[in-house]
PDB file of C-alpha atoms in Angstrom:
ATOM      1  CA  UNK A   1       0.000   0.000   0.000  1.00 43.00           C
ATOM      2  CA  UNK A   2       1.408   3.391  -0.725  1.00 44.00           C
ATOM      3  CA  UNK A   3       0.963   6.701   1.452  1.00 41.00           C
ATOM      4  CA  UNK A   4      -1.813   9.167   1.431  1.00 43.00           C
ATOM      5  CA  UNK A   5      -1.112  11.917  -0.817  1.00 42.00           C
ATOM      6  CA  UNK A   6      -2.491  15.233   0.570  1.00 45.00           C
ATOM      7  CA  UNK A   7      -6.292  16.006   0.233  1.00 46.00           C
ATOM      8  CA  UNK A   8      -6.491  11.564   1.417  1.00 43.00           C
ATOM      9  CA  UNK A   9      -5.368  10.429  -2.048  1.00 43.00           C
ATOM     10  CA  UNK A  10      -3.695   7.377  -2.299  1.00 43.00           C
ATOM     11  CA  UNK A  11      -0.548   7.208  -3.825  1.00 41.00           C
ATOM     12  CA  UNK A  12      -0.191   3.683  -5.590  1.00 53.00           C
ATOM     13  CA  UNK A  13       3.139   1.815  -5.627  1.00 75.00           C
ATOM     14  CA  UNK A  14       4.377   0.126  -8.904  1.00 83.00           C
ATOM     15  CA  UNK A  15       3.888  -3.495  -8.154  1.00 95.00           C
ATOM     16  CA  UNK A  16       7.269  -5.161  -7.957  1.00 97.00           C
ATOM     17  CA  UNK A  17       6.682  -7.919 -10.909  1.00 97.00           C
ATOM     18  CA  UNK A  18       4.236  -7.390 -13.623  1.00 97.00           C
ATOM     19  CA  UNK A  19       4.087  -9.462 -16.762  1.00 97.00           C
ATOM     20  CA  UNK A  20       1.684  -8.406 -19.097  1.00 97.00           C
ATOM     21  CA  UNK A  21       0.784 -11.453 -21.798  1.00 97.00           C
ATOM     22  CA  UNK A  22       4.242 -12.894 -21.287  1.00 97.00           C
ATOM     23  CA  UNK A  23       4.448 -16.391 -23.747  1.00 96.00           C
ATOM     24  CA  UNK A  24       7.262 -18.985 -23.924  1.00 96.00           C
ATOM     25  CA  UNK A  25       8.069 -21.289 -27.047  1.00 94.00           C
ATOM     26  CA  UNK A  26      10.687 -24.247 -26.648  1.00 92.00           C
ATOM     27  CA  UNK A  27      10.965 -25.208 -30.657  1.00 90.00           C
ATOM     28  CA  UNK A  28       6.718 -25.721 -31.726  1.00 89.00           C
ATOM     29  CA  UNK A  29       5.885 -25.999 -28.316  1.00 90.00           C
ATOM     30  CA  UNK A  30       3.904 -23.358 -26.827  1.00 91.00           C
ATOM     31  CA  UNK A  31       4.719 -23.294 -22.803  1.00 94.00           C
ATOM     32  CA  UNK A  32       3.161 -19.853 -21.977  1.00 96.00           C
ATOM     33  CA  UNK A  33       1.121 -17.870 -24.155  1.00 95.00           C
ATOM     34  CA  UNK A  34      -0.443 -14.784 -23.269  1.00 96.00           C
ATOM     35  CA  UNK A  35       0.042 -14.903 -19.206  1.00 96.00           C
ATOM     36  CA  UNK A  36      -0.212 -11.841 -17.126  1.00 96.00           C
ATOM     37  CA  UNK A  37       0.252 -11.349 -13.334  1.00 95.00           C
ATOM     38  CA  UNK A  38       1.244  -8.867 -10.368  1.00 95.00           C
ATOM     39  CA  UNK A  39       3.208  -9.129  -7.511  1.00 97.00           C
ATOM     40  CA  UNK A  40       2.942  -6.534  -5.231  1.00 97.00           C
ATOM     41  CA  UNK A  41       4.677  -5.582  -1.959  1.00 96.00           C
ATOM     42  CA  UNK A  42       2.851  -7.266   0.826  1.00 96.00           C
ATOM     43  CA  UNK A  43       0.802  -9.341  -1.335  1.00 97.00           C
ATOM     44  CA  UNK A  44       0.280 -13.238  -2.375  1.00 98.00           C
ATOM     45  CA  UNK A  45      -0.520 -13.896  -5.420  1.00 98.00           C
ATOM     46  CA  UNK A  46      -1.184 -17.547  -5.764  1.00 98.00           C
ATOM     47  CA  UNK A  47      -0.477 -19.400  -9.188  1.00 97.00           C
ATOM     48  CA  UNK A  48      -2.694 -22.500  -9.568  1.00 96.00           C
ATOM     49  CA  UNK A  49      -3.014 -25.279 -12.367  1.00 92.00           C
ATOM     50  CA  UNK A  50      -2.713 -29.237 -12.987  1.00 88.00           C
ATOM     51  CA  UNK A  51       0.595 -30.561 -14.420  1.00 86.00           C
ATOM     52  CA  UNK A  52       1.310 -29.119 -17.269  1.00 87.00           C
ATOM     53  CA  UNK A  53      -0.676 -26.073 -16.837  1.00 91.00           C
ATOM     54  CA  UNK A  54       2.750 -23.939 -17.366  1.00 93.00           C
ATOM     55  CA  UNK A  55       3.691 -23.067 -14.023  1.00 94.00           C
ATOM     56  CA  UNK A  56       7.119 -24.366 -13.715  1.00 92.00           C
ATOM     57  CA  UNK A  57       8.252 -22.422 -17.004  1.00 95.00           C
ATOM     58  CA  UNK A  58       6.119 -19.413 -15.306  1.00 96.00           C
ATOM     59  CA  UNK A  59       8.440 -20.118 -12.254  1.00 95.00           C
ATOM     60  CA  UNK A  60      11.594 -20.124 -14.618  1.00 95.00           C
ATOM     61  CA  UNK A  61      11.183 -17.285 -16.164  1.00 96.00           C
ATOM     62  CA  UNK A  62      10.411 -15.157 -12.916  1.00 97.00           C
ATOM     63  CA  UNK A  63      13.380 -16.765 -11.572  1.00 95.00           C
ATOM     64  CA  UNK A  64      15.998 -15.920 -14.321  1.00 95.00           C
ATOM     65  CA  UNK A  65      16.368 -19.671 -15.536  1.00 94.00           C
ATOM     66  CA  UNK A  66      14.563 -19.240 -19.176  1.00 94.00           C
ATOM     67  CA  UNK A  67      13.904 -15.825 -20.821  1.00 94.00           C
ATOM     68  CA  UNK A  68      10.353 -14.792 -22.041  1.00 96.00           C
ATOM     69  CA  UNK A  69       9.797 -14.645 -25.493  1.00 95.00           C
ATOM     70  CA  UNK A  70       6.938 -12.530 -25.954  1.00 95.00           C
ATOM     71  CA  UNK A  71       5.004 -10.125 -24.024  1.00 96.00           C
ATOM     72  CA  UNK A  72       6.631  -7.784 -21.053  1.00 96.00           C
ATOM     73  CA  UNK A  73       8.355  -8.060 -17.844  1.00 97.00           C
ATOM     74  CA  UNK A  74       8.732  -5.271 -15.917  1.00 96.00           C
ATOM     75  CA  UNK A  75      10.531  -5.450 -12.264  1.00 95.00           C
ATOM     76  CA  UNK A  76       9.871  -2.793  -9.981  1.00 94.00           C
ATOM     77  CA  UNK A  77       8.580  -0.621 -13.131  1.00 92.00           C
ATOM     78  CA  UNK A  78      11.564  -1.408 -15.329  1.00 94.00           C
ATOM     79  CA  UNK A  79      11.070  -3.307 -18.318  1.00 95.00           C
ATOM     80  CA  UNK A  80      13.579  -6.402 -17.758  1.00 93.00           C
ATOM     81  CA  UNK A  81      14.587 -10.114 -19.319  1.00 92.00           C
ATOM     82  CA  UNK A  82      16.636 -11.504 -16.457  1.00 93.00           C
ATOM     83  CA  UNK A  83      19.786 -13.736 -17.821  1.00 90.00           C
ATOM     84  CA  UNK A  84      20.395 -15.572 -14.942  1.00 93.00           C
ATOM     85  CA  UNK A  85      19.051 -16.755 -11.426  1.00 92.00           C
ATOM     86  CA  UNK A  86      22.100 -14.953 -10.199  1.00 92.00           C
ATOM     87  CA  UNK A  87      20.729 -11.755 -11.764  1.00 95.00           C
ATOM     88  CA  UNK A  88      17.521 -12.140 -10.426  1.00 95.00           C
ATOM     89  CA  UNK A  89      18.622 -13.010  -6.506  1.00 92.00           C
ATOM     90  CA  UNK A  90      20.780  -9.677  -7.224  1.00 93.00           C
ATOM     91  CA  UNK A  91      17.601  -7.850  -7.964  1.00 94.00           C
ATOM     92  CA  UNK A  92      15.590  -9.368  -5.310  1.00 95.00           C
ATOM     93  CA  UNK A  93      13.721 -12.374  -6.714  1.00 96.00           C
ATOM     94  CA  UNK A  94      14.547 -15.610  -4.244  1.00 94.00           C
ATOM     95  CA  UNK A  95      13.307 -18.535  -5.225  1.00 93.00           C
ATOM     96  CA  UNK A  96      12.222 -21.752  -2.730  1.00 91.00           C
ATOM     97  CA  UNK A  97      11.980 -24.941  -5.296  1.00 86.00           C
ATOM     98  CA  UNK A  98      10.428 -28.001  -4.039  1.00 76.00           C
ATOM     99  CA  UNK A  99      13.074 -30.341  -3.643  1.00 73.00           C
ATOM    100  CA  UNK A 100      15.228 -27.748  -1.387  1.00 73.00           C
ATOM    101  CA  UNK A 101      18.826 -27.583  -2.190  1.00 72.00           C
ATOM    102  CA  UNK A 102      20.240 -27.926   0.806  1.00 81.00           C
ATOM    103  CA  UNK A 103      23.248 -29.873   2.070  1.00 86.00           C
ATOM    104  CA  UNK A 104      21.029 -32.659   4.554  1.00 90.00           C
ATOM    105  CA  UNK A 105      24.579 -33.457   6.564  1.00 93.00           C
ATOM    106  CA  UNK A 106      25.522 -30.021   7.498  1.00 93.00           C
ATOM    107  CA  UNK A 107      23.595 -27.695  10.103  1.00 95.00           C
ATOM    108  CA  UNK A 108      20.954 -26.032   9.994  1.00 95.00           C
ATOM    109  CA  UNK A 109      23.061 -22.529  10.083  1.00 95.00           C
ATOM    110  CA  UNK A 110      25.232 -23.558   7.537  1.00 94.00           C
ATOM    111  CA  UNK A 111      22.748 -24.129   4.705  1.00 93.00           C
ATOM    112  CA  UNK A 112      21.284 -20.939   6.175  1.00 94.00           C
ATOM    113  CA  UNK A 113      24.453 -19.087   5.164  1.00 94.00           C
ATOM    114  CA  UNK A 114      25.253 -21.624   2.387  1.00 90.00           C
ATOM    115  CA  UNK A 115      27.191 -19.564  -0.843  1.00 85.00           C
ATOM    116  CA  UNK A 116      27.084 -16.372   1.520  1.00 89.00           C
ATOM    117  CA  UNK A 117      29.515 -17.018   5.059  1.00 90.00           C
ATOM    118  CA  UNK A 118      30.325 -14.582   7.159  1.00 91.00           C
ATOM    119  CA  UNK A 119      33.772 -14.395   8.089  1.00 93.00           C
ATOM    120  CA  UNK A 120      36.502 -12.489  10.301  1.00 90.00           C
ATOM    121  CA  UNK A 121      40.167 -11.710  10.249  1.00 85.00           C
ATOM    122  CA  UNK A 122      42.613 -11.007   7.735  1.00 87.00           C
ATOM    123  CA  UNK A 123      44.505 -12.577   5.279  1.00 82.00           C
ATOM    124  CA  UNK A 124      45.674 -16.725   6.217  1.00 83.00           C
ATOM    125  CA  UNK A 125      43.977 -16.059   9.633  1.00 83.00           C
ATOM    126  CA  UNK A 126      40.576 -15.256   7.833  1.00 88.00           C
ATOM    127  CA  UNK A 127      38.318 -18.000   8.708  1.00 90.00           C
ATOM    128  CA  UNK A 128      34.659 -18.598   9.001  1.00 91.00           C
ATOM    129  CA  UNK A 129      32.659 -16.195  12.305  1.00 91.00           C
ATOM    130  CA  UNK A 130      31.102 -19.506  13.208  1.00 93.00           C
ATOM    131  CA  UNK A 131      29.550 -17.985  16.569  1.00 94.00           C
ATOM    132  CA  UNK A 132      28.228 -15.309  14.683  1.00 96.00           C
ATOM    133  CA  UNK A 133      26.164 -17.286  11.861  1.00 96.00           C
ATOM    134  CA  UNK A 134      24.980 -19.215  14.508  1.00 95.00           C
ATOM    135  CA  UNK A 135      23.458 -16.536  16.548  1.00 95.00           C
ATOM    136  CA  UNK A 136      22.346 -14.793  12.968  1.00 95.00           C
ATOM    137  CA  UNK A 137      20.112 -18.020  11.803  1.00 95.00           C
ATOM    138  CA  UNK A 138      18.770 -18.868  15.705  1.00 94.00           C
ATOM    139  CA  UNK A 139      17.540 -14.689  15.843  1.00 93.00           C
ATOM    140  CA  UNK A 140      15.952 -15.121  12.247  1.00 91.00           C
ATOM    141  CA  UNK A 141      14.322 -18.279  12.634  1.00 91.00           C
ATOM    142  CA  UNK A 142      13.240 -16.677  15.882  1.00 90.00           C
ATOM    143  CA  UNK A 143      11.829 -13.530  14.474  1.00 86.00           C
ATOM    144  CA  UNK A 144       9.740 -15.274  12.008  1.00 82.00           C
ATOM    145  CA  UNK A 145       8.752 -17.385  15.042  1.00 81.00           C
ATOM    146  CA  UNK A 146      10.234 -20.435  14.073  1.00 84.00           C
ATOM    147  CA  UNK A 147      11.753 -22.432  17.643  1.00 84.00           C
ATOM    148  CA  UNK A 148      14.041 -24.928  16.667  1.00 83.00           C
ATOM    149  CA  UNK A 149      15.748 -27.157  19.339  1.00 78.00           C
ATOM    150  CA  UNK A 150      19.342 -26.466  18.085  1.00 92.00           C
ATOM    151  CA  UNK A 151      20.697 -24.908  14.795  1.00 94.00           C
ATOM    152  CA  UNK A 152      23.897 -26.742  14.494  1.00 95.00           C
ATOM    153  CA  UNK A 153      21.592 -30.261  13.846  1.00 94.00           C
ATOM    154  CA  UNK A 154      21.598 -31.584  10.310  1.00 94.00           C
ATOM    155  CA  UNK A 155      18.975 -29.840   8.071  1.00 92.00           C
ATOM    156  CA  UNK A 156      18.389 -33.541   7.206  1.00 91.00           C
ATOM    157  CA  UNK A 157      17.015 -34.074  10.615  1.00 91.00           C
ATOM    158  CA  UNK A 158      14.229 -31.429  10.050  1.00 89.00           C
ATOM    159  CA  UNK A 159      10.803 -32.019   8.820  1.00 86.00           C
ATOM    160  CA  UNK A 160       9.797 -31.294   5.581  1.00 85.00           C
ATOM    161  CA  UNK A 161       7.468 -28.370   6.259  1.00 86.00           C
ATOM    162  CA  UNK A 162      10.610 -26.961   9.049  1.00 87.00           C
ATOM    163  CA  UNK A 163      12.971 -26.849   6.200  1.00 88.00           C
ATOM    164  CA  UNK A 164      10.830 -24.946   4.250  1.00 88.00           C
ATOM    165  CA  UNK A 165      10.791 -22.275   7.437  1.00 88.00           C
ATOM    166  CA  UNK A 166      14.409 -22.154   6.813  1.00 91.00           C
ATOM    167  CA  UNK A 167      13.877 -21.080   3.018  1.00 90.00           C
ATOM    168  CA  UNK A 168      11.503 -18.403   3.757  1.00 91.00           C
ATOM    169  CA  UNK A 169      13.391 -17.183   6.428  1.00 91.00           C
ATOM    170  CA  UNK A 170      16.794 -17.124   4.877  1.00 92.00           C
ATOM    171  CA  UNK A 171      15.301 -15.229   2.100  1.00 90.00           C
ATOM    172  CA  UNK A 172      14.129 -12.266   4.131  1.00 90.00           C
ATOM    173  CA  UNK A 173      17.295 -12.528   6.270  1.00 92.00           C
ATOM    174  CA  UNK A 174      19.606 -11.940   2.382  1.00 92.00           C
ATOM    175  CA  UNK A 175      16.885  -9.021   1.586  1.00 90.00           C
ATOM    176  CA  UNK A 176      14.663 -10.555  -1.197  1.00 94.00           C
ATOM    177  CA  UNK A 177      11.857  -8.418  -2.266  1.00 96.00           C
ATOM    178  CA  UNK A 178      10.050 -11.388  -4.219  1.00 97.00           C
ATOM    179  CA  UNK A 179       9.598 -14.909  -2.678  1.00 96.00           C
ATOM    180  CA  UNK A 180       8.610 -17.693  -5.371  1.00 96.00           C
ATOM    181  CA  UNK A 181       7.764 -20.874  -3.863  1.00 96.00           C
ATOM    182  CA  UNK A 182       7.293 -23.948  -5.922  1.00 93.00           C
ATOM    183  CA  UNK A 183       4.687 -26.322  -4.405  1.00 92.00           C
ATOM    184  CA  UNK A 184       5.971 -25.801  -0.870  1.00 91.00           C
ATOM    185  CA  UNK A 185       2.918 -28.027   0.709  1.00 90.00           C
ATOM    186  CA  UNK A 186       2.563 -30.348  -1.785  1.00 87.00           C
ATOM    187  CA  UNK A 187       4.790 -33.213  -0.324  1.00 80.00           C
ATOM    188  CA  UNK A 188       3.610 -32.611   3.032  1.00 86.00           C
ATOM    189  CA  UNK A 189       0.578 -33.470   5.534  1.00 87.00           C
ATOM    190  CA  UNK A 190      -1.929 -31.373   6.829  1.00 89.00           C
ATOM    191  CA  UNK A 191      -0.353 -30.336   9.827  1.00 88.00           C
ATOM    192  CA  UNK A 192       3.147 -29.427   8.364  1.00 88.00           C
ATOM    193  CA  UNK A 193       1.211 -27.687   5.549  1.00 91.00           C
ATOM    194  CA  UNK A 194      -0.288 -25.639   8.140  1.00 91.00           C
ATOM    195  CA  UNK A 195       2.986 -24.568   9.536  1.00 89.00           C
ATOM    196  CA  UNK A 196       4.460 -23.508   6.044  1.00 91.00           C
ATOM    197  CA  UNK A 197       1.578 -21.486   5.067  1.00 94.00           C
ATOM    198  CA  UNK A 198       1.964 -19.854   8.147  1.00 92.00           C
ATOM    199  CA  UNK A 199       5.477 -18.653   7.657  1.00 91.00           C
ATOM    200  CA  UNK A 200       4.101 -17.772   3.889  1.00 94.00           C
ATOM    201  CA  UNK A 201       1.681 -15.310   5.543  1.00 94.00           C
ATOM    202  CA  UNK A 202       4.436 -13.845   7.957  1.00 91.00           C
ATOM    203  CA  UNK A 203       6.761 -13.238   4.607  1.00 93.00           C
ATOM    204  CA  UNK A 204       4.094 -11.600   3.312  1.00 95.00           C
ATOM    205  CA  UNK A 205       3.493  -9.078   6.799  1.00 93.00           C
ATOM    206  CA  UNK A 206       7.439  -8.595   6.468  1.00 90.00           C
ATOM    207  CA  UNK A 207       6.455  -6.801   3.090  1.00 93.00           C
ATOM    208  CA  UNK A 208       7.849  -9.122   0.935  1.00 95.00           C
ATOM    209  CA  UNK A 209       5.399  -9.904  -2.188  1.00 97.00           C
ATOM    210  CA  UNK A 210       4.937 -13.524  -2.508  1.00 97.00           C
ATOM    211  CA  UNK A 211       4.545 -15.450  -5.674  1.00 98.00           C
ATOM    212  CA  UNK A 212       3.280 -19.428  -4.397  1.00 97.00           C
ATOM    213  CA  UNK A 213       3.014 -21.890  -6.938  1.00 96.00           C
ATOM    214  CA  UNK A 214       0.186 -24.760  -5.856  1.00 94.00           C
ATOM    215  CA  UNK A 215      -2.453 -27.052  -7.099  1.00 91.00           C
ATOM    216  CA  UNK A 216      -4.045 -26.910  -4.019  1.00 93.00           C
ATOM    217  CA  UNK A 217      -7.097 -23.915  -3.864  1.00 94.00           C
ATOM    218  CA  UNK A 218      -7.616 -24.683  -0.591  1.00 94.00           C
ATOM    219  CA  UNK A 219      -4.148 -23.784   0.964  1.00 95.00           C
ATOM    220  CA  UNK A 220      -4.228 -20.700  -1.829  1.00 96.00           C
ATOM    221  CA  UNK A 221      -7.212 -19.062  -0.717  1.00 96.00           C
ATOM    222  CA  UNK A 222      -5.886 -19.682   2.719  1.00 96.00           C
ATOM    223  CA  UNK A 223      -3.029 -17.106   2.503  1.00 97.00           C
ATOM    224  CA  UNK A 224      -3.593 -15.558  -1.186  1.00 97.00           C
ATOM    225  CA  UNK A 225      -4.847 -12.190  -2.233  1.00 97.00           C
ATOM    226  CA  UNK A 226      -4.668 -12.954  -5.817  1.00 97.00           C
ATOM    227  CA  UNK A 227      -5.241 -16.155  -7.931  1.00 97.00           C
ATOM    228  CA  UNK A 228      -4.061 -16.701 -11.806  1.00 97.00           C
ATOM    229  CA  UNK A 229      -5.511 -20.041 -12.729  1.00 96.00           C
ATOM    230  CA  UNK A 230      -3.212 -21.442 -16.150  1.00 95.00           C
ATOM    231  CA  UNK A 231      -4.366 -24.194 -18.075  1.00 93.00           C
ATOM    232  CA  UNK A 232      -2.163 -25.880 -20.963  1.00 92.00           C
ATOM    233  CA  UNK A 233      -0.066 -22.674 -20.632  1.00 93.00           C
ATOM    234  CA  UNK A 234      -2.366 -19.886 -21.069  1.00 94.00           C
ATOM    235  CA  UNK A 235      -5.021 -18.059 -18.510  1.00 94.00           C
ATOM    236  CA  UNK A 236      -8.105 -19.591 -17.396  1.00 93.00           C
ATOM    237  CA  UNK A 237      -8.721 -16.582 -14.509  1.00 93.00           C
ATOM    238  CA  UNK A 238      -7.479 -14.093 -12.507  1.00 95.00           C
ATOM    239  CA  UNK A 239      -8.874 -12.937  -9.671  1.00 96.00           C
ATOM    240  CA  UNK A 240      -8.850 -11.323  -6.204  1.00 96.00           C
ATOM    241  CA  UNK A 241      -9.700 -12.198  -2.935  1.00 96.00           C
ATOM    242  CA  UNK A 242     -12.838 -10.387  -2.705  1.00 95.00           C
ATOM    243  CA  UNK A 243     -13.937 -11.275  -6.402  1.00 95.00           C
ATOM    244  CA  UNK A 244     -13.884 -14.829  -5.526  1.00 95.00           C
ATOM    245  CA  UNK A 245     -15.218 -17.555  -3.117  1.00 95.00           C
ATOM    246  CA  UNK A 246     -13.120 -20.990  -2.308  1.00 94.00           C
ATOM    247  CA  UNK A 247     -16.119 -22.923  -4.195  1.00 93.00           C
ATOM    248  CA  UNK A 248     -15.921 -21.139  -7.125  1.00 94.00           C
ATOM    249  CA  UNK A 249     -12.186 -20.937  -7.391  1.00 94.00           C
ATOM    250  CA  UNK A 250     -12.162 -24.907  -6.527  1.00 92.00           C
ATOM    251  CA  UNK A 251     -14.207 -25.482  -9.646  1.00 90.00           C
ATOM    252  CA  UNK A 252     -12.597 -23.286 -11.739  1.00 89.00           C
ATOM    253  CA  UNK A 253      -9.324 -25.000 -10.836  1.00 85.00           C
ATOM    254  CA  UNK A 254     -11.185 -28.408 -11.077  1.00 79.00           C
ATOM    255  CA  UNK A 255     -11.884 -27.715 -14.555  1.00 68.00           C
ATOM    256  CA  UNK A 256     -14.966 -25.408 -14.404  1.00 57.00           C
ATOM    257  CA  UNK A 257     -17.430 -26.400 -17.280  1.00 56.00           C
ATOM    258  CA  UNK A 258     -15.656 -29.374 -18.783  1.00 58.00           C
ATOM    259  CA  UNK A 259     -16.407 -30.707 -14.775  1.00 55.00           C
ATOM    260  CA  UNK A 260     -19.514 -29.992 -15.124  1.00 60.00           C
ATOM    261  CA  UNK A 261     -19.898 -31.741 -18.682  1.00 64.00           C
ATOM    262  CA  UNK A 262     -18.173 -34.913 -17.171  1.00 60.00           C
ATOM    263  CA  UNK A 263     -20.178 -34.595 -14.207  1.00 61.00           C
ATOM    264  CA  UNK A 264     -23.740 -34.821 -16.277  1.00 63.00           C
ATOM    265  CA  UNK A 265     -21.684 -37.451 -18.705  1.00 70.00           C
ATOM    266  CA  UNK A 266     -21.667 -39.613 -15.652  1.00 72.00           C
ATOM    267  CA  UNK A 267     -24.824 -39.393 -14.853  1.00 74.00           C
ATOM    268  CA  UNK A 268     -26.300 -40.062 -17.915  1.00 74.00           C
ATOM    269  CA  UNK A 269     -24.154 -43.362 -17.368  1.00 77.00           C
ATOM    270  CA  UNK A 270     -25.522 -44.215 -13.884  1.00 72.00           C
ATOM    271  CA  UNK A 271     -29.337 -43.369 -15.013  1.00 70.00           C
ATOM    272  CA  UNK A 272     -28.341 -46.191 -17.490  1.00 62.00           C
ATOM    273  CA  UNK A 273     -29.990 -49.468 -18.506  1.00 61.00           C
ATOM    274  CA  UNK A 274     -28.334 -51.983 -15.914  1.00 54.00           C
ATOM    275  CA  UNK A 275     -26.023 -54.617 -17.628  1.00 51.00           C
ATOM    276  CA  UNK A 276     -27.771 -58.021 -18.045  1.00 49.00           C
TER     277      UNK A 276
END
């Protein structure tokens, strides 16, 4: 939200990723056609669709790994077509995949640091500020209210959901603007899912605009305050909270009229003749 302008008008706030009927073509094959989206400071705006709906090239192309080939990007207001992921964690996109990359032997505050160590002295005595990095990833995992017993246990010993914590928090810790998370419930139970979606929410309240990737509408409508539905790479919605319930965003994810088609299909079947 941006300030009042004098006289109570509000000042609005470029959102800090718009694409605007961005498409994607590997060879013939269309990935993403036409796809448009906001992310704005504060905000989650949840991306929803089946496999193959398009949202892992949507996810690589926010995150630097594949460049757009049609339509705009614009980051922060400046039209962009990020070359790298390293380009894009410099400009404040950090992206949480599914299957983590983390290191499952080491501790929990060295994958929080991992690529980025802190370190002290000078020249051959320079060497890694252990105490420090530990106190750094126990006070950030603390501020987002995450409690863990001890942060030099292996990562590997964490749940999945707790490791996820880690991601989020890290993130904010290294100053990312824009958190995309890939799935980040979908391998987990209800309880755990619960705990990540709460840490989702609390990067969102630490002003960070959120871009979560699910199938689930449930756990989207949960925490979201937009919804772009794809389907066999282009749009089938976009909405916002208060333009939408949960039932109608479940059926539109569920396939909308072609459910409903199937649905009277089947009972046409059932009203049926019974087999001899």
């Amino acid at each position: 939200m941006g300030p009042q302008a004098g006289g109570g008008e509000q000042v609005t706030t470029s959102p800090l990723i718009e694409l605007n009927g961005v498409s994607k073509y590997y060879g013939n094959v269309k990935a993403l056609e036409g796809v448009s989206l906001e992310v704005r400071a504060g905000e989650i705006t949840c991306v929803l669709g089946d496999n193959g709906a398009g949202k892992s090239t949507l996810i690589k192309i926010i995150s630097g790994l594949h460049r757009h080939d049609g339509g705009s990007f614009a980051l922060e207001g400046e039209e962009t077509r990020l070359g790298s992921p390293r380009e894009a964690l410099d400009r404040g996109i950090a992206t949480v995949y599914q299957d983590l990359a983390v290191v499952p032997l080491m501790p929990v505050w060295r994958n929080f640091f991992l690529g980025s160590e802190l370190r002290k002295g000078h020249g051959p005595l320079r060497r890694l500020d252990v105490d420090a990095m530990r106190a750094t990833t126990r006070g950030e995992l603390l501020r987002m209210g995450i409690d863990l017993r001890d942060v030099d246990q292996p990562i590997g010993t964490l749940s999945g959901g707790e490791r996820q914590c880690v991601a989020i928090a890290r993130a904010i810790h290294f100053g990312a603007k824009v958190l995309v998370l890939d799935e980040p419930t979908a391998a987990l139970g209800v309880k755990q899912s619960g705990v990540v979606l709460k840490y989702v929410a609390a990067a969102r309240d630490a002003g960070l605009g959120v871009v979560l990737i699910t199938h689930n509408p449930h756990h989207a409508y949960l925490v979201g305050d937009r919804f772009v539905l794809l389907k066999r790479g282009a749009m089938a919605g976009s909405h916002t909270k208060d333009g939408i319930a949960l039932d109608e965003l479940t059926r539109q994810m569920a396939g909308g009229s072609e459910l409903e088609q199937l649905s009277h299909e089947l009972a046409r079947l059932d009203s049926g003749p019974a087999a001899g």
